[in-house]
Amino acid sequence: GENVEQHPSTLSVQEGDSAVIKCTYSDSASNYFPWYKQELGKGPQLIIDIRSNVGEKKDQRIAVTLNKTAKHFSLHITETQPEDSAVYFCAAPALHKVTFGIGTKLQVIP
Amino acid sequence: KAGVTQTPRYLIKTRGQQVTLSCSPISGHRSVSWYQQTPGQGLQFLFEYFSETQRNKGNFPGRFSGRQFSNSRSEMNVSTLELGDSALYLCASSGDYLDTQYFGPGTRLTVL
């Protein structure tokens, strides 16, 4: 089955700095890669996703890059703000099943 | 559009009991997936339903079961509860499995 590895598990950055979270996946058939943000007491919310026909996608301060050859994809958050503090999950859907990374707890220090 | 709703939000049970959790997907969504979230294991896939059919199942014992109704609402059932079943149970809906999944707020189950 699909295996998704995510790191780091925790990340502390100063407000205004950038944060990068990386994931690797095992199933070369995967072609859709979403990223979720989970705040305390809430379910995960999609923040950005990328499909395998593109290498990078940006949405304001958030970007995702994909390297299909190396089977890894990364989340980049620039100009971090305290409200970015949350747990972030990468995911790799396979046949009728989505495998999530273990999660990265991001803390943005004011 | 209303989001994914899950009921109840919190539940306390004792070992050996059974529990049923409910999920109402976003209107028009036919795929419903269930996940168990614990601090040590992260988000673990339980099963996925599409048009009342279970299309995939995760590595959980048979005590975990689910179903989906014709209106796409879904329920999951856990029988003979164990302490280790304490977790946040999340439901997510989508048009199909490669579409964006939208999560509900979850049901926090505590087994005493």
XYZ file of C-alpha atoms in Angstrom:
222
model
C 0.000 0.000 0.000
C 0.904 3.650 -0.147
C 3.420 4.915 2.405
C 3.759 8.628 3.139
C 6.619 9.998 5.208
C 6.464 13.559 6.500
C 9.083 15.657 8.243
C 9.791 17.445 10.409
C 7.291 16.415 13.057
C 7.637 19.790 14.798
C 8.801 23.119 13.480
C 9.250 26.451 15.249
C 9.865 29.614 13.268
C 9.950 33.304 14.027
C 7.102 35.371 12.699
C 7.971 36.548 9.201
C 10.297 33.647 8.456
C 9.549 30.832 6.009
C 8.525 27.288 6.875
C 9.056 24.202 4.733
C 7.492 20.788 5.286
C 8.457 17.795 3.152
C 6.730 14.542 2.252
C 7.747 11.484 0.304
C 5.401 8.859 -1.080
C 5.851 5.337 -2.374
C 3.127 4.697 -4.964
C 4.304 6.024 -8.334
C 0.696 5.911 -9.541
C -0.266 8.740 -7.158
C -1.028 11.911 -9.078
C -2.857 14.175 -6.638
C -1.256 15.638 -3.526
C -3.257 17.749 -1.078
C -2.080 19.575 2.025
C -4.312 20.064 5.046
C -4.173 22.384 8.034
C -5.725 21.312 11.310
C -6.367 23.766 14.104
C -7.155 22.723 17.637
C -10.614 21.244 17.984
C -11.318 21.254 14.259
C -11.145 18.831 11.373
C -8.401 19.180 8.747
C -9.003 21.812 6.075
C -7.525 21.745 2.593
C -5.131 24.640 2.065
C -3.553 23.770 -1.272
C -3.185 20.814 -3.603
C -1.217 19.887 -6.688
C -1.713 17.430 -9.508
C 1.110 15.598 -11.208
C 0.962 17.564 -14.436
C 2.485 20.624 -12.738
C 5.625 21.083 -10.689
C 4.604 24.043 -8.547
C 1.489 25.843 -7.428
C 1.163 29.050 -5.427
C -1.634 30.657 -3.493
C -0.590 33.900 -1.820
C 1.887 32.947 0.941
C 1.525 29.218 0.385
C 3.190 27.140 -2.315
C 3.561 23.449 -3.042
C 6.262 21.858 -5.171
C 6.230 18.366 -6.611
C 9.083 16.191 -7.842
C 7.523 13.074 -9.338
C 10.867 11.508 -10.201
C 12.030 11.668 -6.597
C 8.492 11.057 -5.284
C 8.442 13.984 -2.951
C 6.410 17.118 -2.506
C 6.831 20.072 -0.191
C 4.763 22.808 1.400
C 6.276 26.277 1.623
C 4.797 29.019 3.784
C 6.391 32.444 3.459
C 6.070 35.442 5.782
C 4.648 33.244 8.506
C 2.094 34.703 10.914
C 0.925 33.508 14.341
C -2.344 32.274 12.799
C -0.318 29.823 10.715
C 0.363 27.878 13.913
C -1.380 24.518 13.477
C -0.728 20.925 12.471
C -0.150 20.370 8.757
C -0.721 17.073 6.969
C 0.315 15.935 3.526
C -1.652 13.192 1.800
C -1.373 10.844 -1.155
C -4.594 9.269 -2.386
C -4.412 5.761 -3.789
C -7.236 3.573 -5.001
C -10.263 4.723 -2.995
C -8.043 5.434 0.009
C -6.078 8.453 1.208
C -2.860 7.948 3.175
C -1.777 10.859 5.352
C 1.606 11.844 6.658
C 2.096 11.832 10.421
C 1.667 15.604 10.609
C 3.907 18.592 11.354
C 3.158 20.839 14.299
C 4.120 24.334 13.230
C 4.613 27.005 15.851
C 5.075 30.594 14.732
C 6.668 32.666 17.470
C 5.576 36.315 17.532
C -23.396 24.958 1.002
C -23.487 23.445 4.449
C -20.303 21.646 5.448
C -19.811 18.113 6.631
C -21.604 17.509 9.909
C -20.856 14.827 12.443
C -22.906 13.770 15.432
C -22.411 13.515 18.269
C -19.390 15.769 18.826
C -18.402 14.113 22.087
C -19.083 10.679 23.454
C -18.048 8.821 26.578
C -18.466 5.062 26.702
C -17.186 2.199 28.818
C -15.284 -0.854 27.678
C -17.431 -3.500 26.064
C -20.120 -1.115 24.904
C -20.815 -0.288 21.292
C -21.128 3.096 19.610
C -22.585 4.512 16.404
C -21.293 7.719 14.859
C -23.044 9.642 12.125
C -21.794 11.741 9.219
C -23.778 13.917 6.827
C -21.730 14.840 3.752
C -21.878 18.011 1.729
C -24.914 18.010 -0.526
C -24.100 16.279 -3.809
C -21.069 14.428 -2.489
C -21.266 10.673 -2.901
C -17.963 9.596 -1.398
C -17.605 9.413 2.380
C -14.406 8.349 4.117
C -13.805 7.719 7.797
C -10.544 8.209 9.699
C -9.335 7.585 13.213
C -7.011 10.227 14.606
C -4.820 9.591 17.642
C -1.732 11.481 18.861
C 0.591 8.558 18.237
C -0.781 7.205 14.956
C -1.963 10.302 13.148
C -4.828 9.957 10.673
C -5.591 6.326 9.954
C -7.958 5.369 7.147
C -10.928 3.262 8.240
C -13.088 2.881 5.133
C -14.545 4.657 2.131
C -18.078 4.456 0.790
C -19.431 5.548 -2.560
C -23.079 5.180 -3.525
C -23.740 2.809 -0.612
C -20.807 0.532 -1.515
C -17.663 0.117 0.534
C -14.807 0.491 -1.922
C -11.858 0.199 0.419
C -11.097 -0.644 4.009
C -8.132 0.088 6.225
C -6.332 -2.234 8.611
C -8.782 -2.218 11.476
C -10.424 -5.173 13.211
C -13.900 -6.327 12.286
C -15.293 -4.495 15.327
C -15.197 -1.402 13.124
C -17.923 -1.323 10.528
C -19.795 1.227 8.519
C -22.544 1.809 6.041
C -23.842 4.447 3.721
C -27.441 5.269 2.991
C -29.070 6.242 -0.286
C -28.870 9.932 0.659
C -25.073 9.512 1.122
C -25.247 9.909 4.889
C -22.939 7.454 6.575
C -22.621 5.774 9.922
C -19.784 3.906 11.515
C -20.144 1.444 14.341
C -17.597 0.180 16.822
C -18.592 -2.841 18.863
C -17.033 -4.181 22.044
C -15.171 -0.954 22.742
C -11.604 -1.083 24.016
C -9.608 1.621 25.777
C -7.460 1.985 22.663
C -10.483 3.045 20.632
C -10.409 6.432 22.330
C -9.742 8.850 19.481
C -11.101 11.585 17.285
C -13.151 10.047 14.489
C -13.250 12.147 11.368
C -15.501 11.900 8.383
C -14.680 13.454 5.009
C -16.800 13.799 1.902
C -15.966 14.421 -1.730
C -17.475 14.037 -5.150
C -15.183 11.081 -5.707
C -11.938 9.886 -4.167
C -9.599 12.076 -6.191
C -11.661 15.169 -5.596
C -10.996 17.501 -2.705
C -11.990 15.972 0.595
C -13.862 18.140 3.065
C -13.644 17.107 6.679
C -16.188 17.385 9.430
C -15.270 18.566 12.943
C -15.023 15.003 14.217
C -16.496 12.998 17.059
C -14.306 12.764 20.144
C -14.800 9.271 21.617
C -13.516 8.492 25.082
C -13.601 4.912 26.304
C -13.322 4.446 30.072
